Tab-separated table of C-alpha atoms in Angstrom:
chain	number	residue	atom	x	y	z
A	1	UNK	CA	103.281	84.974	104.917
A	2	UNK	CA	106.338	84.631	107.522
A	3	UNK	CA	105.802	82.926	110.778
A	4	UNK	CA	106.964	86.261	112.188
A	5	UNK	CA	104.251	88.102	110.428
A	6	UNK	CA	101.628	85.527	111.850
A	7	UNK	CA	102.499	85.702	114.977
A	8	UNK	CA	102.313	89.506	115.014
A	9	UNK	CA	98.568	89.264	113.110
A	10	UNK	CA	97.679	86.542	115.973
A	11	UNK	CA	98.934	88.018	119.355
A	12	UNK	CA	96.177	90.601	119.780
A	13	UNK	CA	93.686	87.427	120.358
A	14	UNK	CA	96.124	85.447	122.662
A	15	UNK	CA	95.350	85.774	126.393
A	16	UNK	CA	97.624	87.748	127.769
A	17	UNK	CA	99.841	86.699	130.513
A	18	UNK	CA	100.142	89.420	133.471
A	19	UNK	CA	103.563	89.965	134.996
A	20	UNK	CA	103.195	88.265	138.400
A	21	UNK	CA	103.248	90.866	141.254
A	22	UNK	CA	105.623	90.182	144.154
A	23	UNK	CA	103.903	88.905	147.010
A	24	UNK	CA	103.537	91.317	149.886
A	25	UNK	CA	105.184	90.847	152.527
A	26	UNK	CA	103.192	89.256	155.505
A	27	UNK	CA	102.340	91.420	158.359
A	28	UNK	CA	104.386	90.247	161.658
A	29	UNK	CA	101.344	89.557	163.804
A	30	UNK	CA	101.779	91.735	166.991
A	31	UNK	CA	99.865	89.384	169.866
A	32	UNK	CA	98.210	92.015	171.877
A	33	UNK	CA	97.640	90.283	175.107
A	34	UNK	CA	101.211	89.788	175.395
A	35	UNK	CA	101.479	93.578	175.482
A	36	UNK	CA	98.595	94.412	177.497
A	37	UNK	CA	99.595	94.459	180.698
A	38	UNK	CA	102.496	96.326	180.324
A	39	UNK	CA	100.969	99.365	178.237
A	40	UNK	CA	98.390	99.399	180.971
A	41	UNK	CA	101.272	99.474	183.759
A	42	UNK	CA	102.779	102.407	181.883
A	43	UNK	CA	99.429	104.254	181.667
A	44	UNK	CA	98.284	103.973	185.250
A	45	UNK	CA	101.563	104.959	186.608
A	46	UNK	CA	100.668	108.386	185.374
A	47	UNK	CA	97.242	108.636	186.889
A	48	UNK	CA	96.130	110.037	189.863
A	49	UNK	CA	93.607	108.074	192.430
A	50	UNK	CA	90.534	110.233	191.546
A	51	UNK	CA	91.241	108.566	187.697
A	52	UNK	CA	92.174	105.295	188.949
A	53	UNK	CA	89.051	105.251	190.647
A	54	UNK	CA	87.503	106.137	187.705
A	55	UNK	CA	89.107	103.690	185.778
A	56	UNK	CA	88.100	100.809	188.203
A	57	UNK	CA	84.306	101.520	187.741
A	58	UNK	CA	84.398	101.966	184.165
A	59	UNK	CA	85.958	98.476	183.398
A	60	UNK	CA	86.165	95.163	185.054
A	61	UNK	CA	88.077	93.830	181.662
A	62	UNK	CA	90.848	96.199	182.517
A	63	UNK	CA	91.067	94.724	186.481
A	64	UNK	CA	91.431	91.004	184.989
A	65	UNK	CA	94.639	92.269	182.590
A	66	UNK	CA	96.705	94.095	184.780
A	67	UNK	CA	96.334	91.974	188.226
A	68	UNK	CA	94.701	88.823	189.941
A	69	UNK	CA	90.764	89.062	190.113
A	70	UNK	CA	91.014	88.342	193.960
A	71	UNK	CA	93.611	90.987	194.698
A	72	UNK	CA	91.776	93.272	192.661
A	73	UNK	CA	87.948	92.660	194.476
A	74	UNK	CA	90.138	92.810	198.354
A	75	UNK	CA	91.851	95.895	197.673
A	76	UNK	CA	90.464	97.755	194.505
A	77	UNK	CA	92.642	98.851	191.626
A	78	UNK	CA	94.347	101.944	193.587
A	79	UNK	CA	95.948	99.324	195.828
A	80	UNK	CA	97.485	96.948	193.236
A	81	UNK	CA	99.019	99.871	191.134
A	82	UNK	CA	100.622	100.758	194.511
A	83	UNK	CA	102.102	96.896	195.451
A	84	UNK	CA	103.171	96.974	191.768
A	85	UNK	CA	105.384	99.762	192.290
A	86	UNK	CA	109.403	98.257	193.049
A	87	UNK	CA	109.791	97.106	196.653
A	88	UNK	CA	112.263	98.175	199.241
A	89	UNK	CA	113.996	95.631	201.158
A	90	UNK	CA	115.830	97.095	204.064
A	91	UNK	CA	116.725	97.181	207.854
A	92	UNK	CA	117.198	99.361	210.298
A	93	UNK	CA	120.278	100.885	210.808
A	94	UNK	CA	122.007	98.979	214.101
A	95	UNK	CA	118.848	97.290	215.098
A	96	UNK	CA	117.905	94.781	212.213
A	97	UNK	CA	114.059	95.016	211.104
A	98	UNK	CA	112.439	96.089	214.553
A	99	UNK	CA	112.367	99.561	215.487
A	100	UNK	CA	111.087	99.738	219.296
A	101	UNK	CA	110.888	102.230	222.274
A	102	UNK	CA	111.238	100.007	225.167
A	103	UNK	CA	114.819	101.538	226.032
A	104	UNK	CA	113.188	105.168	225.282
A	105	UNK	CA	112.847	107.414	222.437
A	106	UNK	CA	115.060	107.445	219.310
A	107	UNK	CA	114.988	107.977	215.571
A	108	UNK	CA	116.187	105.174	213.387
A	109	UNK	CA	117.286	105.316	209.737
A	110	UNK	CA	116.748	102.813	206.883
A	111	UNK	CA	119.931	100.702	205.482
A	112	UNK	CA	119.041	101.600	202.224
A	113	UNK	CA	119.356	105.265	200.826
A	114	UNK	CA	116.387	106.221	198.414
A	115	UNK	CA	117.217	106.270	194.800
A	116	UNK	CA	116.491	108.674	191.871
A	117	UNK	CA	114.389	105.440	190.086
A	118	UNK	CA	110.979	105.688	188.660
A	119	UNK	CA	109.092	104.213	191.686
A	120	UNK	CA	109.229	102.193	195.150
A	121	UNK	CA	107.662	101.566	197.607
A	122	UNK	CA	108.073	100.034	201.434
A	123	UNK	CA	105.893	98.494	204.185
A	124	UNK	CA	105.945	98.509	207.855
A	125	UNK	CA	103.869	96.525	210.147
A	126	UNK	CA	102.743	98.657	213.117
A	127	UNK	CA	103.130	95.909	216.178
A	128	UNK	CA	102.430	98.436	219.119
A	129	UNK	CA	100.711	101.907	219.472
A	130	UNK	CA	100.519	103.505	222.650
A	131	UNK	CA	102.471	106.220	222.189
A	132	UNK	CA	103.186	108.581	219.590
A	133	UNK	CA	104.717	107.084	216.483
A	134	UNK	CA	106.645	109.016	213.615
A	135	UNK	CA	107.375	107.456	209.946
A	136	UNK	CA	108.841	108.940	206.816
A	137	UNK	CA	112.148	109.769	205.018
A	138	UNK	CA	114.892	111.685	206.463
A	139	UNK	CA	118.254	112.630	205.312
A	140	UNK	CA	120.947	110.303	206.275
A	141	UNK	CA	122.578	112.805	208.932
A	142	UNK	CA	119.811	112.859	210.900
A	143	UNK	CA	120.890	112.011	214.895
A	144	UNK	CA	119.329	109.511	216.835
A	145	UNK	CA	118.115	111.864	219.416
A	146	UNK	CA	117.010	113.955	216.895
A	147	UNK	CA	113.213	113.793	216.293
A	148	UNK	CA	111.332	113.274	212.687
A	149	UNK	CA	109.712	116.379	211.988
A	150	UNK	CA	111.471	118.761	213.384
A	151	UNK	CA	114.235	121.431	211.770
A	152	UNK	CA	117.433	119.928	212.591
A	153	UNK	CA	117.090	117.971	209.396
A	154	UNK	CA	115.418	117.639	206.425
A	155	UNK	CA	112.836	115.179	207.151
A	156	UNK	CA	108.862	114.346	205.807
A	157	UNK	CA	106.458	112.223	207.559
A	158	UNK	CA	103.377	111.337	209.462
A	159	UNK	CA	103.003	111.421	213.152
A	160	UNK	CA	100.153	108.203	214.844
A	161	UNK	CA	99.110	108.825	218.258
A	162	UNK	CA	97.006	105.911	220.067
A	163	UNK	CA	93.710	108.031	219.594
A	164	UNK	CA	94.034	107.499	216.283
A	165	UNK	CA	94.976	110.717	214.567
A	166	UNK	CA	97.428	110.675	211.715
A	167	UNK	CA	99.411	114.066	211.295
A	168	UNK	CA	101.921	115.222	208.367
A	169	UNK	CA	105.071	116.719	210.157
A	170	UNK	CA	108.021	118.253	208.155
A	171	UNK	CA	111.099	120.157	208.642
A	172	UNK	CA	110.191	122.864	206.575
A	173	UNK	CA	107.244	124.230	208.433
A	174	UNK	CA	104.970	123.477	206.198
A	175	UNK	CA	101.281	123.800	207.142
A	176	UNK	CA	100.274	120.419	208.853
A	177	UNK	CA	97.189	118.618	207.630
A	178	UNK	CA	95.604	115.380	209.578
A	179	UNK	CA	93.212	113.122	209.666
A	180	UNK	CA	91.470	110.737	212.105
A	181	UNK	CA	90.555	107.128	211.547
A	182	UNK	CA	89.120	104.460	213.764
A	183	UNK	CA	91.105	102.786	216.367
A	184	UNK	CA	94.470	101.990	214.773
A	185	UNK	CA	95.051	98.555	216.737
A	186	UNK	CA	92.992	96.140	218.540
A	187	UNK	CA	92.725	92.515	219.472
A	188	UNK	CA	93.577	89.908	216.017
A	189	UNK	CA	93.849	93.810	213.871
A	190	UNK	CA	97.110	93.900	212.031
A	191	UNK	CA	97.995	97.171	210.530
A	192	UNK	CA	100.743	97.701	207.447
A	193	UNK	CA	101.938	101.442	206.347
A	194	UNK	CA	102.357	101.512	202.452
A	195	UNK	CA	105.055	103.860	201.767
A	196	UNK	CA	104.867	104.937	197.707
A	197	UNK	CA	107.537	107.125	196.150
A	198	UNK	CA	107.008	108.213	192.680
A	199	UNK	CA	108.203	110.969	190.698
A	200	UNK	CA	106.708	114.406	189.949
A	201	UNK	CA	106.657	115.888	186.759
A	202	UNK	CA	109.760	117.858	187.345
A	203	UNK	CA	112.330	117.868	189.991
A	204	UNK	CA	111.679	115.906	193.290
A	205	UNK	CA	109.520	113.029	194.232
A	206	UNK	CA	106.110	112.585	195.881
A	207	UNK	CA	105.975	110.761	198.659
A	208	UNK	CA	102.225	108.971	199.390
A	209	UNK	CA	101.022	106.731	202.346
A	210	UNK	CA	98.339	104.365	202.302
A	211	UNK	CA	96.876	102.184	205.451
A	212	UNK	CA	95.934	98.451	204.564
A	213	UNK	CA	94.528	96.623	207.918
A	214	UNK	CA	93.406	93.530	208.212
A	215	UNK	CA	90.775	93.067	210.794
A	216	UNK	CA	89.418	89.541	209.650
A	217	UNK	CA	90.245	90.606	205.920
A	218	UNK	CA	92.368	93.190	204.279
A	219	UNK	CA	91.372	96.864	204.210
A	220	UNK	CA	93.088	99.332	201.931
A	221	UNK	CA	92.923	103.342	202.893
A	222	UNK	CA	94.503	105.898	200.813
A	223	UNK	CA	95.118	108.355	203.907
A	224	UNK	CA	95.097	111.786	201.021
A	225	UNK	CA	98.304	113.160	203.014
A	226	UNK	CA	101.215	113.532	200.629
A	227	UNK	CA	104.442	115.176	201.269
A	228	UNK	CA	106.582	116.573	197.670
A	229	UNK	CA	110.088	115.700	197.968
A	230	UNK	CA	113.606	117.445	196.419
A	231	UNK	CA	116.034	115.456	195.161
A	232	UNK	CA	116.269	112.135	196.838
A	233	UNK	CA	119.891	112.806	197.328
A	234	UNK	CA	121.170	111.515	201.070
A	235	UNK	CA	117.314	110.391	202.053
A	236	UNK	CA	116.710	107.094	203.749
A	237	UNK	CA	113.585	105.405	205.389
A	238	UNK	CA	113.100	106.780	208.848
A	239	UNK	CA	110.984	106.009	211.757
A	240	UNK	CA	110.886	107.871	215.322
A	241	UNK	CA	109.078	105.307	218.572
A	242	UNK	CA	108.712	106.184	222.316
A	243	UNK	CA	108.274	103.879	224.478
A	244	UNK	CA	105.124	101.954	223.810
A	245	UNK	CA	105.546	102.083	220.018
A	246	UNK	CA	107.202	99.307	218.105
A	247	UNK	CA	107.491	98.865	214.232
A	248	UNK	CA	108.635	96.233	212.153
A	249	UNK	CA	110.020	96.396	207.845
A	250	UNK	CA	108.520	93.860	206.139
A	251	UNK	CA	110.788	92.033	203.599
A	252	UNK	CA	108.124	90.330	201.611
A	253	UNK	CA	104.766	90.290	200.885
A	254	UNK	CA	103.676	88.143	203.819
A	255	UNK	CA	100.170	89.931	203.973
A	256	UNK	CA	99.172	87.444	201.035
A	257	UNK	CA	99.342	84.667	203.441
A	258	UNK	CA	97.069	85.926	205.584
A	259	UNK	CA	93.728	85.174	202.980
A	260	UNK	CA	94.359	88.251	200.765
């Protein structure tokens, strides 16, 4: 018998040797966490406060991704997705950062024209109230002696008297809503308006004001009173003061200093 032939009666019995496979590739491990926060940011840009209230009671694990515990507790989560938003640094045109009324009434326009960008936001610190006092955007050819609200320019806003009654004014005539709170001011009471732009599903913006007041510690009051926006094309921060009304731009956060 041939070798050949043996080996052919033989190799049924041999163990046979399997063709070795080619490893799989590994899965790239995508680390989660390190994506966490800014899915979440994404998501809760889209939602409205009713669902970020929601959202808050449902989950504390969700406050501790997205923003510091202490923040979160102070304010609530409505707040922090607001002060997340882009901020505005700006002046006032031809009178730096403080708009007052002590040489009479006048309307004052941001340095900074409002851009077509996702989001921003501003803040002004409300240093004196007893008079009326009118904040918002306006288009850049509004006139000094020209006031916020009314039709000689495209302009949205709120109008603060001392009582304290808040008022949405506009240009276009639009039916006014208000709202009272509780005395605006008082003795050691700091008050900041929370300007927050954001767009609308469509053309335009939507332009949202919140309240946060520190009377001992930080308050934060979604006022409800929203003004929709065209094209941000030619608008700029505004502000109208009388005499007895005084605001100030902030240019950084310096409300966290205060024990926020």
């Amino acid at each position: 018998m041939s070798r050949s032939d043996v080996l052919a009666w033989c190799m049924p019995c041999l163990p046979q040797q399997r063709p070795e496979r080619p490893e799989k590739p590994e899965r790239p491990k995508i680390e989660l966490m390190t994506l966490h926060q800014e899915i979440w940011r994404k998501i809760l840009v889209q939602l409205e406060a009713i669902d970020l209230a929601t959202l808050c009671q449902v989950t504390k694990e969700l406050q501790q991704e997205i923003c510091s515990k202490r923040l979160v507790k102070t304010l609530g989560l409505r707040a922090l997705h607001i002060l997340d938003a882009p901020f505005l640094n700006f002046a006032w045109l031809g009178a730096g950062r403080l708009a007052s009324g002590e040489d009479g009434w006048e309307t004052l326009l941001g340095s900074l024209a409002l851009a077509n960008a996702p989001r921003s936001r501003w803040m002004l610190e409300v240093l004196s109230l007893s008079s009326l006092l009118s904040v918002g955007v306006s288009h850049e050819t509004m006139k000094s002696n020209a006031l916020l609200g009314s039709n000689s320019c495209d302009s949205w806003g709120w109008e603060f008297s001392p009582k304290g009654w808040v008022e949405t004014i506009s240009s276009q005539q639009l039916k006014s809503q208000s709202r009272q709170l509780q005395p605006l001011l008082g003795h050691g009471q700091r008050m900041i308006l929370v300007f927050h732009l954001r767009p609308r599903n469509g053309a335009g913006a939507l332009l949202e004001l919140a309240v946060l007041s520190f009377n001992g510690s930080w308050h934060w009051l979604d006022l409800g009173l929203t003004h929709e926006l065209p094209a941000l094309t030619g608008l700029r921060p505004a502000v109208s003061v009388d005499l007895g009304a005084a605001v100030r731009v902030l240019s950084s956060e310096v409300f966290l200093d205060s024990g926020c």
